[in-house]
């Protein structure tokens, strides 16, 4: 089971490379076994090759179950036919495993959610806010009923203990993220980020933040998950995300080139007495 789960999350180039190595390795092992009784080959090709080449070709024919062509085991060789029987079983099992892994990787739904490279901490409407972006990068299909949550991990250098805090978001639930979403956490006195004012402060506490997303994939009708880890050097203070969406009569155009781009913070007219609920409503539409 461990091998199966590792293969599911492995990248295709590495999977293909492992398959090629296993194919060549198994054929080489059985070619050596066939070569030990190389006098029992039945060769129908006039082209002369070495006995080990004949053994290797016969191993490929046997493992792939394509049938024998120019080379085959002699009918009176018990040793070669026993090796053929064993390799046939190995070949069927190998093909079954490869087929199962390939089908599982193709059929497994994925969220295809891209999180912003950085998290920013800036002041909006008189409140310090923590913000990051998330977007669905799939061109077909959509993810509905999206729920986001973030947790922060703080380390105490004196005791060496790590503490995990659940950090509330202004709008944790999104019906759809066909348009990229900006997730916002308001930093108040109850926030674990209240005492951090610089990268050095975050580094001293060894801050790590994990962003989680769950949603319903409309193509497969199954739940999908996505996550992203941020560390203290991924935070940016007094910055803001560049504008990446253009709204016109033709629709909404999103330029992902600017999705991760940060620009210097532009001070806005802010009401220091802004109610927290009203702030959430403003932030909700402003950063879509």
PDB file of C-alpha atoms in Angstrom:
ATOM      1  CA  UNK A   1       0.000   0.000   0.000  1.00  0.00           C
ATOM      2  CA  UNK A   2       2.863   2.374   0.727  1.00  0.00           C
ATOM      3  CA  UNK A   3       4.229   1.830  -2.783  1.00  0.00           C
ATOM      4  CA  UNK A   4       0.780   2.453  -4.276  1.00  0.00           C
ATOM      5  CA  UNK A   5       0.247   5.731  -2.408  1.00  0.00           C
ATOM      6  CA  UNK A   6       3.771   6.885  -3.252  1.00  0.00           C
ATOM      7  CA  UNK A   7       3.140   6.182  -6.940  1.00  0.00           C
ATOM      8  CA  UNK A   8      -0.149   8.128  -6.872  1.00  0.00           C
ATOM      9  CA  UNK A   9       1.576  11.308  -5.748  1.00  0.00           C
ATOM     10  CA  UNK A  10       4.726  10.866  -7.845  1.00  0.00           C
ATOM     11  CA  UNK A  11       5.224  12.901 -11.006  1.00  0.00           C
ATOM     12  CA  UNK A  12       4.731  11.248 -14.397  1.00  0.00           C
ATOM     13  CA  UNK A  13       8.341  11.630 -15.650  1.00  0.00           C
ATOM     14  CA  UNK A  14       9.633   9.803 -12.592  1.00  0.00           C
ATOM     15  CA  UNK A  15       6.935   7.120 -12.895  1.00  0.00           C
ATOM     16  CA  UNK A  16       7.808   6.516 -16.562  1.00  0.00           C
ATOM     17  CA  UNK A  17      11.515   6.353 -15.731  1.00  0.00           C
ATOM     18  CA  UNK A  18      10.865   3.788 -12.971  1.00  0.00           C
ATOM     19  CA  UNK A  19       8.731   1.712 -15.367  1.00  0.00           C
ATOM     20  CA  UNK A  20      11.499   1.680 -17.988  1.00  0.00           C
ATOM     21  CA  UNK A  21      14.113   0.700 -15.400  1.00  0.00           C
ATOM     22  CA  UNK A  22      11.886  -2.100 -14.055  1.00  0.00           C
ATOM     23  CA  UNK A  23      11.177  -3.362 -17.580  1.00  0.00           C
ATOM     24  CA  UNK A  24      14.858  -3.490 -18.495  1.00  0.00           C
ATOM     25  CA  UNK A  25      15.817  -4.914 -15.107  1.00  0.00           C
ATOM     26  CA  UNK A  26      13.311  -7.782 -15.188  1.00  0.00           C
ATOM     27  CA  UNK A  27      14.222  -8.660 -18.771  1.00  0.00           C
ATOM     28  CA  UNK A  28      17.927  -8.602 -17.947  1.00  0.00           C
ATOM     29  CA  UNK A  29      17.454 -10.940 -14.966  1.00  0.00           C
ATOM     30  CA  UNK A  30      15.456 -13.465 -16.978  1.00  0.00           C
ATOM     31  CA  UNK A  31      17.826 -13.101 -19.946  1.00  0.00           C
ATOM     32  CA  UNK A  32      20.646 -14.236 -17.656  1.00  0.00           C
ATOM     33  CA  UNK A  33      18.541 -17.226 -16.552  1.00  0.00           C
ATOM     34  CA  UNK A  34      17.808 -18.124 -20.184  1.00  0.00           C
ATOM     35  CA  UNK A  35      21.437 -17.622 -21.150  1.00  0.00           C
ATOM     36  CA  UNK A  36      22.489 -20.341 -18.684  1.00  0.00           C
ATOM     37  CA  UNK A  37      20.820 -22.850 -21.031  1.00  0.00           C
ATOM     38  CA  UNK A  38      21.572 -21.017 -24.273  1.00  0.00           C
ATOM     39  CA  UNK A  39      21.930 -24.231 -26.248  1.00  0.00           C
ATOM     40  CA  UNK A  40      18.179 -24.869 -25.987  1.00  0.00           C
ATOM     41  CA  UNK A  41      17.094 -21.847 -28.068  1.00  0.00           C
ATOM     42  CA  UNK A  42      15.173 -22.378 -31.294  1.00  0.00           C
ATOM     43  CA  UNK A  43      16.280 -19.549 -33.613  1.00  0.00           C
ATOM     44  CA  UNK A  44      14.453 -19.092 -36.941  1.00  0.00           C
ATOM     45  CA  UNK A  45      16.257 -15.935 -38.087  1.00  0.00           C
ATOM     46  CA  UNK A  46      19.224 -16.154 -40.442  1.00  0.00           C
ATOM     47  CA  UNK A  47      20.797 -13.089 -38.838  1.00  0.00           C
ATOM     48  CA  UNK A  48      23.345 -14.253 -36.300  1.00  0.00           C
ATOM     49  CA  UNK A  49      23.433 -12.484 -32.958  1.00  0.00           C
ATOM     50  CA  UNK A  50      25.053 -13.332 -29.658  1.00  0.00           C
ATOM     51  CA  UNK A  51      23.432 -15.888 -27.392  1.00  0.00           C
ATOM     52  CA  UNK A  52      22.756 -13.249 -24.724  1.00  0.00           C
ATOM     53  CA  UNK A  53      20.916 -11.101 -27.267  1.00  0.00           C
ATOM     54  CA  UNK A  54      18.739 -14.081 -28.118  1.00  0.00           C
ATOM     55  CA  UNK A  55      18.099 -14.613 -24.429  1.00  0.00           C
ATOM     56  CA  UNK A  56      17.177 -10.957 -23.920  1.00  0.00           C
ATOM     57  CA  UNK A  57      14.823 -10.904 -26.930  1.00  0.00           C
ATOM     58  CA  UNK A  58      13.103 -14.061 -25.721  1.00  0.00           C
ATOM     59  CA  UNK A  59      12.692 -12.484 -22.298  1.00  0.00           C
ATOM     60  CA  UNK A  60      11.054  -9.410 -23.864  1.00  0.00           C
ATOM     61  CA  UNK A  61       8.690 -11.636 -25.875  1.00  0.00           C
ATOM     62  CA  UNK A  62       7.749 -13.573 -22.756  1.00  0.00           C
ATOM     63  CA  UNK A  63       7.334 -10.626 -20.373  1.00  0.00           C
ATOM     64  CA  UNK A  64       5.219  -8.610 -22.812  1.00  0.00           C
ATOM     65  CA  UNK A  65       3.167 -11.714 -23.787  1.00  0.00           C
ATOM     66  CA  UNK A  66       3.396 -10.786 -27.487  1.00  0.00           C
ATOM     67  CA  UNK A  67       4.325 -14.323 -28.506  1.00  0.00           C
ATOM     68  CA  UNK A  68       7.554 -15.726 -29.897  1.00  0.00           C
ATOM     69  CA  UNK A  69       8.942 -14.705 -33.264  1.00  0.00           C
ATOM     70  CA  UNK A  70      12.461 -15.565 -34.358  1.00  0.00           C
ATOM     71  CA  UNK A  71      13.514 -17.068 -31.026  1.00  0.00           C
ATOM     72  CA  UNK A  72      11.699 -19.482 -28.696  1.00  0.00           C
ATOM     73  CA  UNK A  73      12.524 -22.037 -26.001  1.00  0.00           C
ATOM     74  CA  UNK A  74      13.030 -25.601 -27.150  1.00  0.00           C
ATOM     75  CA  UNK A  75      10.135 -27.896 -26.309  1.00  0.00           C
ATOM     76  CA  UNK A  76      12.414 -30.459 -24.642  1.00  0.00           C
ATOM     77  CA  UNK A  77      14.076 -27.925 -22.303  1.00  0.00           C
ATOM     78  CA  UNK A  78      12.341 -28.213 -18.935  1.00  0.00           C
ATOM     79  CA  UNK A  79      14.536 -25.488 -17.412  1.00  0.00           C
ATOM     80  CA  UNK A  80      13.755 -22.864 -20.092  1.00  0.00           C
ATOM     81  CA  UNK A  81      10.026 -23.599 -20.067  1.00  0.00           C
ATOM     82  CA  UNK A  82       9.892 -23.293 -16.283  1.00  0.00           C
ATOM     83  CA  UNK A  83      11.616 -19.903 -16.584  1.00  0.00           C
ATOM     84  CA  UNK A  84       9.113 -18.917 -19.284  1.00  0.00           C
ATOM     85  CA  UNK A  85       6.212 -19.903 -17.039  1.00  0.00           C
ATOM     86  CA  UNK A  86       7.630 -17.867 -14.149  1.00  0.00           C
ATOM     87  CA  UNK A  87       8.283 -14.818 -16.322  1.00  0.00           C
ATOM     88  CA  UNK A  88       4.781 -15.007 -17.801  1.00  0.00           C
ATOM     89  CA  UNK A  89       3.323 -14.702 -14.303  1.00  0.00           C
ATOM     90  CA  UNK A  90       5.691 -11.824 -13.498  1.00  0.00           C
ATOM     91  CA  UNK A  91       4.711 -10.116 -16.765  1.00  0.00           C
ATOM     92  CA  UNK A  92       0.965 -10.353 -16.083  1.00  0.00           C
ATOM     93  CA  UNK A  93       1.390  -9.060 -12.537  1.00  0.00           C
ATOM     94  CA  UNK A  94       3.619  -6.202 -13.739  1.00  0.00           C
ATOM     95  CA  UNK A  95       1.165  -5.140 -16.454  1.00  0.00           C
ATOM     96  CA  UNK A  96      -1.688  -5.255 -13.921  1.00  0.00           C
ATOM     97  CA  UNK A  97       0.200  -3.057 -11.449  1.00  0.00           C
ATOM     98  CA  UNK A  98       1.208  -0.534 -14.121  1.00  0.00           C
ATOM     99  CA  UNK A  99      -2.355  -0.393 -15.484  1.00  0.00           C
ATOM    100  CA  UNK A 100      -3.792   0.131 -11.994  1.00  0.00           C
ATOM    101  CA  UNK A 101      -1.358   2.920 -11.151  1.00  0.00           C
ATOM    102  CA  UNK A 102      -1.866   4.668 -14.505  1.00  0.00           C
ATOM    103  CA  UNK A 103      -5.664   4.479 -14.243  1.00  0.00           C
ATOM    104  CA  UNK A 104      -5.654   5.702 -10.637  1.00  0.00           C
ATOM    105  CA  UNK A 105      -3.461   8.682 -11.504  1.00  0.00           C
ATOM    106  CA  UNK A 106      -5.683   9.636 -14.455  1.00  0.00           C
ATOM    107  CA  UNK A 107      -8.949   9.137 -12.558  1.00  0.00           C
ATOM    108  CA  UNK A 108      -7.941  10.845  -9.300  1.00  0.00           C
ATOM    109  CA  UNK A 109      -9.544  14.313  -9.154  1.00  0.00           C
ATOM    110  CA  UNK A 110      -7.253  17.218  -8.338  1.00  0.00           C
ATOM    111  CA  UNK A 111      -8.114  20.688  -7.190  1.00  0.00           C
ATOM    112  CA  UNK A 112      -5.637  22.530  -9.472  1.00  0.00           C
ATOM    113  CA  UNK A 113      -5.653  25.421  -7.022  1.00  0.00           C
ATOM    114  CA  UNK A 114      -2.773  27.867  -7.216  1.00  0.00           C
ATOM    115  CA  UNK A 115      -1.960  29.827  -4.080  1.00  0.00           C
ATOM    116  CA  UNK A 116      -0.043  33.079  -4.195  1.00  0.00           C
ATOM    117  CA  UNK A 117       3.687  32.837  -3.585  1.00  0.00           C
ATOM    118  CA  UNK A 118       3.576  35.369  -0.751  1.00  0.00           C
ATOM    119  CA  UNK A 119       1.378  36.459   2.109  1.00  0.00           C
ATOM    120  CA  UNK A 120       1.088  40.178   2.677  1.00  0.00           C
ATOM    121  CA  UNK A 121       0.408  42.095   5.881  1.00  0.00           C
ATOM    122  CA  UNK A 122      -0.816  45.647   5.269  1.00  0.00           C
ATOM    123  CA  UNK A 123      -3.236  48.214   6.649  1.00  0.00           C
ATOM    124  CA  UNK A 124      -6.651  48.602   5.033  1.00  0.00           C
ATOM    125  CA  UNK A 125      -9.383  50.866   6.357  1.00  0.00           C
ATOM    126  CA  UNK A 126      -7.508  51.346   9.602  1.00  0.00           C
ATOM    127  CA  UNK A 127      -7.024  47.637  10.283  1.00  0.00           C
ATOM    128  CA  UNK A 128      -4.014  45.406   9.831  1.00  0.00           C
ATOM    129  CA  UNK A 129      -4.883  42.541   7.508  1.00  0.00           C
ATOM    130  CA  UNK A 130      -3.205  39.359   6.384  1.00  0.00           C
ATOM    131  CA  UNK A 131      -4.000  38.397   2.793  1.00  0.00           C
ATOM    132  CA  UNK A 132      -3.181  35.776   0.190  1.00  0.00           C
ATOM    133  CA  UNK A 133      -4.681  34.690  -3.125  1.00  0.00           C
ATOM    134  CA  UNK A 134      -6.068  31.435  -4.485  1.00  0.00           C
ATOM    135  CA  UNK A 135      -7.202  30.628  -8.020  1.00  0.00           C
ATOM    136  CA  UNK A 136      -8.518  27.705 -10.020  1.00  0.00           C
ATOM    137  CA  UNK A 137      -6.054  27.134 -12.878  1.00  0.00           C
ATOM    138  CA  UNK A 138      -8.150  24.517 -14.673  1.00  0.00           C
ATOM    139  CA  UNK A 139      -9.573  25.751 -17.992  1.00  0.00           C
ATOM    140  CA  UNK A 140     -12.487  23.300 -18.012  1.00  0.00           C
ATOM    141  CA  UNK A 141     -14.763  22.452 -15.116  1.00  0.00           C
ATOM    142  CA  UNK A 142     -14.980  24.264 -11.816  1.00  0.00           C
ATOM    143  CA  UNK A 143     -14.692  23.722  -8.089  1.00  0.00           C
ATOM    144  CA  UNK A 144     -17.787  24.686  -6.095  1.00  0.00           C
ATOM    145  CA  UNK A 145     -18.537  25.002  -2.374  1.00  0.00           C
ATOM    146  CA  UNK A 146     -14.994  26.035  -1.578  1.00  0.00           C
ATOM    147  CA  UNK A 147     -14.031  26.289   2.067  1.00  0.00           C
ATOM    148  CA  UNK A 148     -10.725  27.812   3.130  1.00  0.00           C
ATOM    149  CA  UNK A 149      -9.015  27.757   6.484  1.00  0.00           C
ATOM    150  CA  UNK A 150      -5.545  28.654   7.689  1.00  0.00           C
ATOM    151  CA  UNK A 151      -3.526  27.640  10.699  1.00  0.00           C
ATOM    152  CA  UNK A 152      -0.357  29.201  12.046  1.00  0.00           C
ATOM    153  CA  UNK A 153       2.468  27.332  13.762  1.00  0.00           C
ATOM    154  CA  UNK A 154       4.550  29.268  16.285  1.00  0.00           C
ATOM    155  CA  UNK A 155       7.694  27.976  17.984  1.00  0.00           C
ATOM    156  CA  UNK A 156       8.811  28.899  21.480  1.00  0.00           C
ATOM    157  CA  UNK A 157      12.600  29.050  21.436  1.00  0.00           C
ATOM    158  CA  UNK A 158      12.823  28.833  25.228  1.00  0.00           C
ATOM    159  CA  UNK A 159      10.793  25.643  25.585  1.00  0.00           C
ATOM    160  CA  UNK A 160      11.125  24.300  22.033  1.00  0.00           C
ATOM    161  CA  UNK A 161       7.367  23.690  21.899  1.00  0.00           C
ATOM    162  CA  UNK A 162       5.300  24.367  18.799  1.00  0.00           C
ATOM    163  CA  UNK A 163       1.800  25.773  19.113  1.00  0.00           C
ATOM    164  CA  UNK A 164      -0.856  25.652  16.401  1.00  0.00           C
ATOM    165  CA  UNK A 165      -3.574  28.315  16.151  1.00  0.00           C
ATOM    166  CA  UNK A 166      -6.664  28.318  13.968  1.00  0.00           C
ATOM    167  CA  UNK A 167      -6.832  31.688  12.201  1.00  0.00           C
ATOM    168  CA  UNK A 168     -10.302  32.959  11.155  1.00  0.00           C
ATOM    169  CA  UNK A 169     -10.898  34.402   7.695  1.00  0.00           C
ATOM    170  CA  UNK A 170     -13.308  37.180   6.739  1.00  0.00           C
ATOM    171  CA  UNK A 171     -14.866  35.048   3.989  1.00  0.00           C
ATOM    172  CA  UNK A 172     -13.877  31.385   4.407  1.00  0.00           C
ATOM    173  CA  UNK A 173     -16.604  30.017   2.096  1.00  0.00           C
ATOM    174  CA  UNK A 174     -16.765  30.787  -1.630  1.00  0.00           C
ATOM    175  CA  UNK A 175     -19.488  29.367  -3.912  1.00  0.00           C
ATOM    176  CA  UNK A 176     -17.004  29.258  -6.789  1.00  0.00           C
ATOM    177  CA  UNK A 177     -13.469  30.392  -7.505  1.00  0.00           C
ATOM    178  CA  UNK A 178     -13.781  30.592 -11.262  1.00  0.00           C
ATOM    179  CA  UNK A 179     -12.434  34.039 -10.483  1.00  0.00           C
ATOM    180  CA  UNK A 180      -9.381  34.168  -8.210  1.00  0.00           C
ATOM    181  CA  UNK A 181     -10.203  34.839  -4.568  1.00  0.00           C
ATOM    182  CA  UNK A 182      -8.335  36.931  -2.027  1.00  0.00           C
ATOM    183  CA  UNK A 183      -8.489  35.434   1.463  1.00  0.00           C
ATOM    184  CA  UNK A 184      -8.282  37.927   4.320  1.00  0.00           C
ATOM    185  CA  UNK A 185      -7.622  37.649   8.035  1.00  0.00           C
ATOM    186  CA  UNK A 186      -8.111  40.755  10.185  1.00  0.00           C
ATOM    187  CA  UNK A 187      -5.292  41.129  12.702  1.00  0.00           C
ATOM    188  CA  UNK A 188      -6.769  42.220  16.030  1.00  0.00           C
ATOM    189  CA  UNK A 189      -5.683  41.709  19.641  1.00  0.00           C
ATOM    190  CA  UNK A 190      -6.899  38.099  19.500  1.00  0.00           C
ATOM    191  CA  UNK A 191      -4.859  37.274  16.408  1.00  0.00           C
ATOM    192  CA  UNK A 192      -1.570  35.370  16.787  1.00  0.00           C
ATOM    193  CA  UNK A 193      -0.069  37.876  14.296  1.00  0.00           C
ATOM    194  CA  UNK A 194      -0.832  40.876  16.515  1.00  0.00           C
ATOM    195  CA  UNK A 195       2.692  41.041  17.951  1.00  0.00           C
ATOM    196  CA  UNK A 196       4.550  40.651  14.646  1.00  0.00           C
ATOM    197  CA  UNK A 197       5.648  43.832  12.894  1.00  0.00           C
ATOM    198  CA  UNK A 198       8.568  42.670  10.749  1.00  0.00           C
ATOM    199  CA  UNK A 199      10.158  39.661   9.101  1.00  0.00           C
ATOM    200  CA  UNK A 200      12.611  39.502  12.020  1.00  0.00           C
ATOM    201  CA  UNK A 201       9.708  39.075  14.456  1.00  0.00           C
ATOM    202  CA  UNK A 202       8.279  36.258  12.345  1.00  0.00           C
ATOM    203  CA  UNK A 203      11.688  34.614  12.044  1.00  0.00           C
ATOM    204  CA  UNK A 204      12.293  34.707  15.797  1.00  0.00           C
ATOM    205  CA  UNK A 205       9.063  32.754  16.340  1.00  0.00           C
ATOM    206  CA  UNK A 206       9.773  30.424  13.375  1.00  0.00           C
ATOM    207  CA  UNK A 207       6.323  31.199  11.998  1.00  0.00           C
ATOM    208  CA  UNK A 208       4.806  28.746   9.532  1.00  0.00           C
ATOM    209  CA  UNK A 209       1.326  29.036   8.053  1.00  0.00           C
ATOM    210  CA  UNK A 210      -0.647  26.350   6.271  1.00  0.00           C
ATOM    211  CA  UNK A 211      -3.529  27.239   3.934  1.00  0.00           C
ATOM    212  CA  UNK A 212      -6.108  24.526   3.268  1.00  0.00           C
ATOM    213  CA  UNK A 213      -8.905  24.338   0.706  1.00  0.00           C
ATOM    214  CA  UNK A 214     -11.700  21.802   0.281  1.00  0.00           C
ATOM    215  CA  UNK A 215     -14.253  21.903  -2.515  1.00  0.00           C
ATOM    216  CA  UNK A 216     -16.467  19.903  -4.840  1.00  0.00           C
ATOM    217  CA  UNK A 217     -15.084  19.118  -8.278  1.00  0.00           C
ATOM    218  CA  UNK A 218     -17.947  19.488 -10.766  1.00  0.00           C
ATOM    219  CA  UNK A 219     -16.280  17.230 -13.351  1.00  0.00           C
ATOM    220  CA  UNK A 220     -15.830  14.180 -11.097  1.00  0.00           C
ATOM    221  CA  UNK A 221     -18.510  15.114  -8.497  1.00  0.00           C
ATOM    222  CA  UNK A 222     -15.976  14.386  -5.752  1.00  0.00           C
ATOM    223  CA  UNK A 223     -14.346  16.386  -3.007  1.00  0.00           C
ATOM    224  CA  UNK A 224     -10.897  17.778  -3.743  1.00  0.00           C
ATOM    225  CA  UNK A 225      -8.261  19.230  -1.465  1.00  0.00           C
ATOM    226  CA  UNK A 226      -5.373  21.644  -1.838  1.00  0.00           C
ATOM    227  CA  UNK A 227      -2.835  23.086   0.566  1.00  0.00           C
ATOM    228  CA  UNK A 228       0.093  25.447   0.661  1.00  0.00           C
ATOM    229  CA  UNK A 229       2.773  25.994   3.298  1.00  0.00           C
ATOM    230  CA  UNK A 230       4.135  29.469   3.960  1.00  0.00           C
ATOM    231  CA  UNK A 231       7.173  30.243   6.100  1.00  0.00           C
ATOM    232  CA  UNK A 232       8.361  33.470   7.672  1.00  0.00           C
ATOM    233  CA  UNK A 233      10.388  34.499   4.628  1.00  0.00           C
ATOM    234  CA  UNK A 234       7.251  34.232   2.442  1.00  0.00           C
ATOM    235  CA  UNK A 235       5.626  37.181   4.246  1.00  0.00           C
ATOM    236  CA  UNK A 236       5.734  40.724   2.868  1.00  0.00           C
ATOM    237  CA  UNK A 237       4.918  43.782   4.962  1.00  0.00           C
ATOM    238  CA  UNK A 238       3.232  46.932   3.625  1.00  0.00           C
ATOM    239  CA  UNK A 239       2.838  45.533   0.117  1.00  0.00           C
ATOM    240  CA  UNK A 240      -0.240  44.841  -1.962  1.00  0.00           C
ATOM    241  CA  UNK A 241      -1.108  42.483  -4.783  1.00  0.00           C
ATOM    242  CA  UNK A 242      -1.066  43.862  -8.301  1.00  0.00           C
ATOM    243  CA  UNK A 243      -4.362  44.185 -10.124  1.00  0.00           C
ATOM    244  CA  UNK A 244      -4.804  41.165 -12.380  1.00  0.00           C
ATOM    245  CA  UNK A 245      -8.488  41.297 -13.403  1.00  0.00           C
ATOM    246  CA  UNK A 246     -10.133  43.569 -15.970  1.00  0.00           C
ATOM    247  CA  UNK A 247     -13.921  43.922 -16.082  1.00  0.00           C
ATOM    248  CA  UNK A 248     -15.453  45.008 -19.389  1.00  0.00           C
ATOM    249  CA  UNK A 249     -18.606  44.510 -21.437  1.00  0.00           C
ATOM    250  CA  UNK A 250     -16.990  41.400 -22.931  1.00  0.00           C
ATOM    251  CA  UNK A 251     -16.587  39.803 -19.524  1.00  0.00           C
ATOM    252  CA  UNK A 252     -13.881  39.469 -16.933  1.00  0.00           C
ATOM    253  CA  UNK A 253     -10.327  38.914 -18.143  1.00  0.00           C
ATOM    254  CA  UNK A 254      -7.756  37.521 -15.723  1.00  0.00           C
ATOM    255  CA  UNK A 255      -4.035  37.892 -16.388  1.00  0.00           C
ATOM    256  CA  UNK A 256      -2.220  35.307 -14.272  1.00  0.00           C
ATOM    257  CA  UNK A 257       1.055  37.014 -15.092  1.00  0.00           C
ATOM    258  CA  UNK A 258       0.281  39.460 -12.281  1.00  0.00           C
ATOM    259  CA  UNK A 259      -1.205  36.899  -9.888  1.00  0.00           C
ATOM    260  CA  UNK A 260       1.881  36.725  -7.644  1.00  0.00           C
ATOM    261  CA  UNK A 261       3.201  40.208  -8.338  1.00  0.00           C
ATOM    262  CA  UNK A 262       3.555  42.589  -5.387  1.00  0.00           C
ATOM    263  CA  UNK A 263       3.554  46.370  -5.631  1.00  0.00           C
ATOM    264  CA  UNK A 264       4.263  49.035  -2.993  1.00  0.00           C
ATOM    265  CA  UNK A 265       1.351  49.673  -0.693  1.00  0.00           C
ATOM    266  CA  UNK A 266      -0.831  52.646  -1.696  1.00  0.00           C
ATOM    267  CA  UNK A 267      -2.357  54.436   1.252  1.00  0.00           C
ATOM    268  CA  UNK A 268      -6.123  54.740   1.044  1.00  0.00           C
ATOM    269  CA  UNK A 269      -8.636  56.918   2.785  1.00  0.00           C
ATOM    270  CA  UNK A 270      -9.566  54.928   5.821  1.00  0.00           C
ATOM    271  CA  UNK A 271     -11.987  55.288   8.656  1.00  0.00           C
ATOM    272  CA  UNK A 272     -10.305  54.425  11.918  1.00  0.00           C
ATOM    273  CA  UNK A 273     -13.741  53.699  13.423  1.00  0.00           C
ATOM    274  CA  UNK A 274     -14.752  51.291  10.671  1.00  0.00           C
ATOM    275  CA  UNK A 275     -16.866  48.508  12.103  1.00  0.00           C
ATOM    276  CA  UNK A 276     -15.318  45.079  11.689  1.00  0.00           C
ATOM    277  CA  UNK A 277     -18.382  43.691   9.900  1.00  0.00           C
ATOM    278  CA  UNK A 278     -18.448  46.605   7.464  1.00  0.00           C
ATOM    279  CA  UNK A 279     -14.729  46.157   6.911  1.00  0.00           C
ATOM    280  CA  UNK A 280     -15.341  42.553   5.944  1.00  0.00           C
ATOM    281  CA  UNK A 281     -17.960  43.605   3.406  1.00  0.00           C
ATOM    282  CA  UNK A 282     -15.631  46.204   1.876  1.00  0.00           C
ATOM    283  CA  UNK A 283     -12.749  43.781   1.658  1.00  0.00           C
ATOM    284  CA  UNK A 284     -15.046  41.134   0.243  1.00  0.00           C
ATOM    285  CA  UNK A 285     -15.799  43.052  -2.957  1.00  0.00           C
ATOM    286  CA  UNK A 286     -12.624  45.104  -3.240  1.00  0.00           C
ATOM    287  CA  UNK A 287     -10.187  42.199  -3.591  1.00  0.00           C
ATOM    288  CA  UNK A 288     -12.118  39.873  -5.875  1.00  0.00           C
TER     289      UNK A 288
END
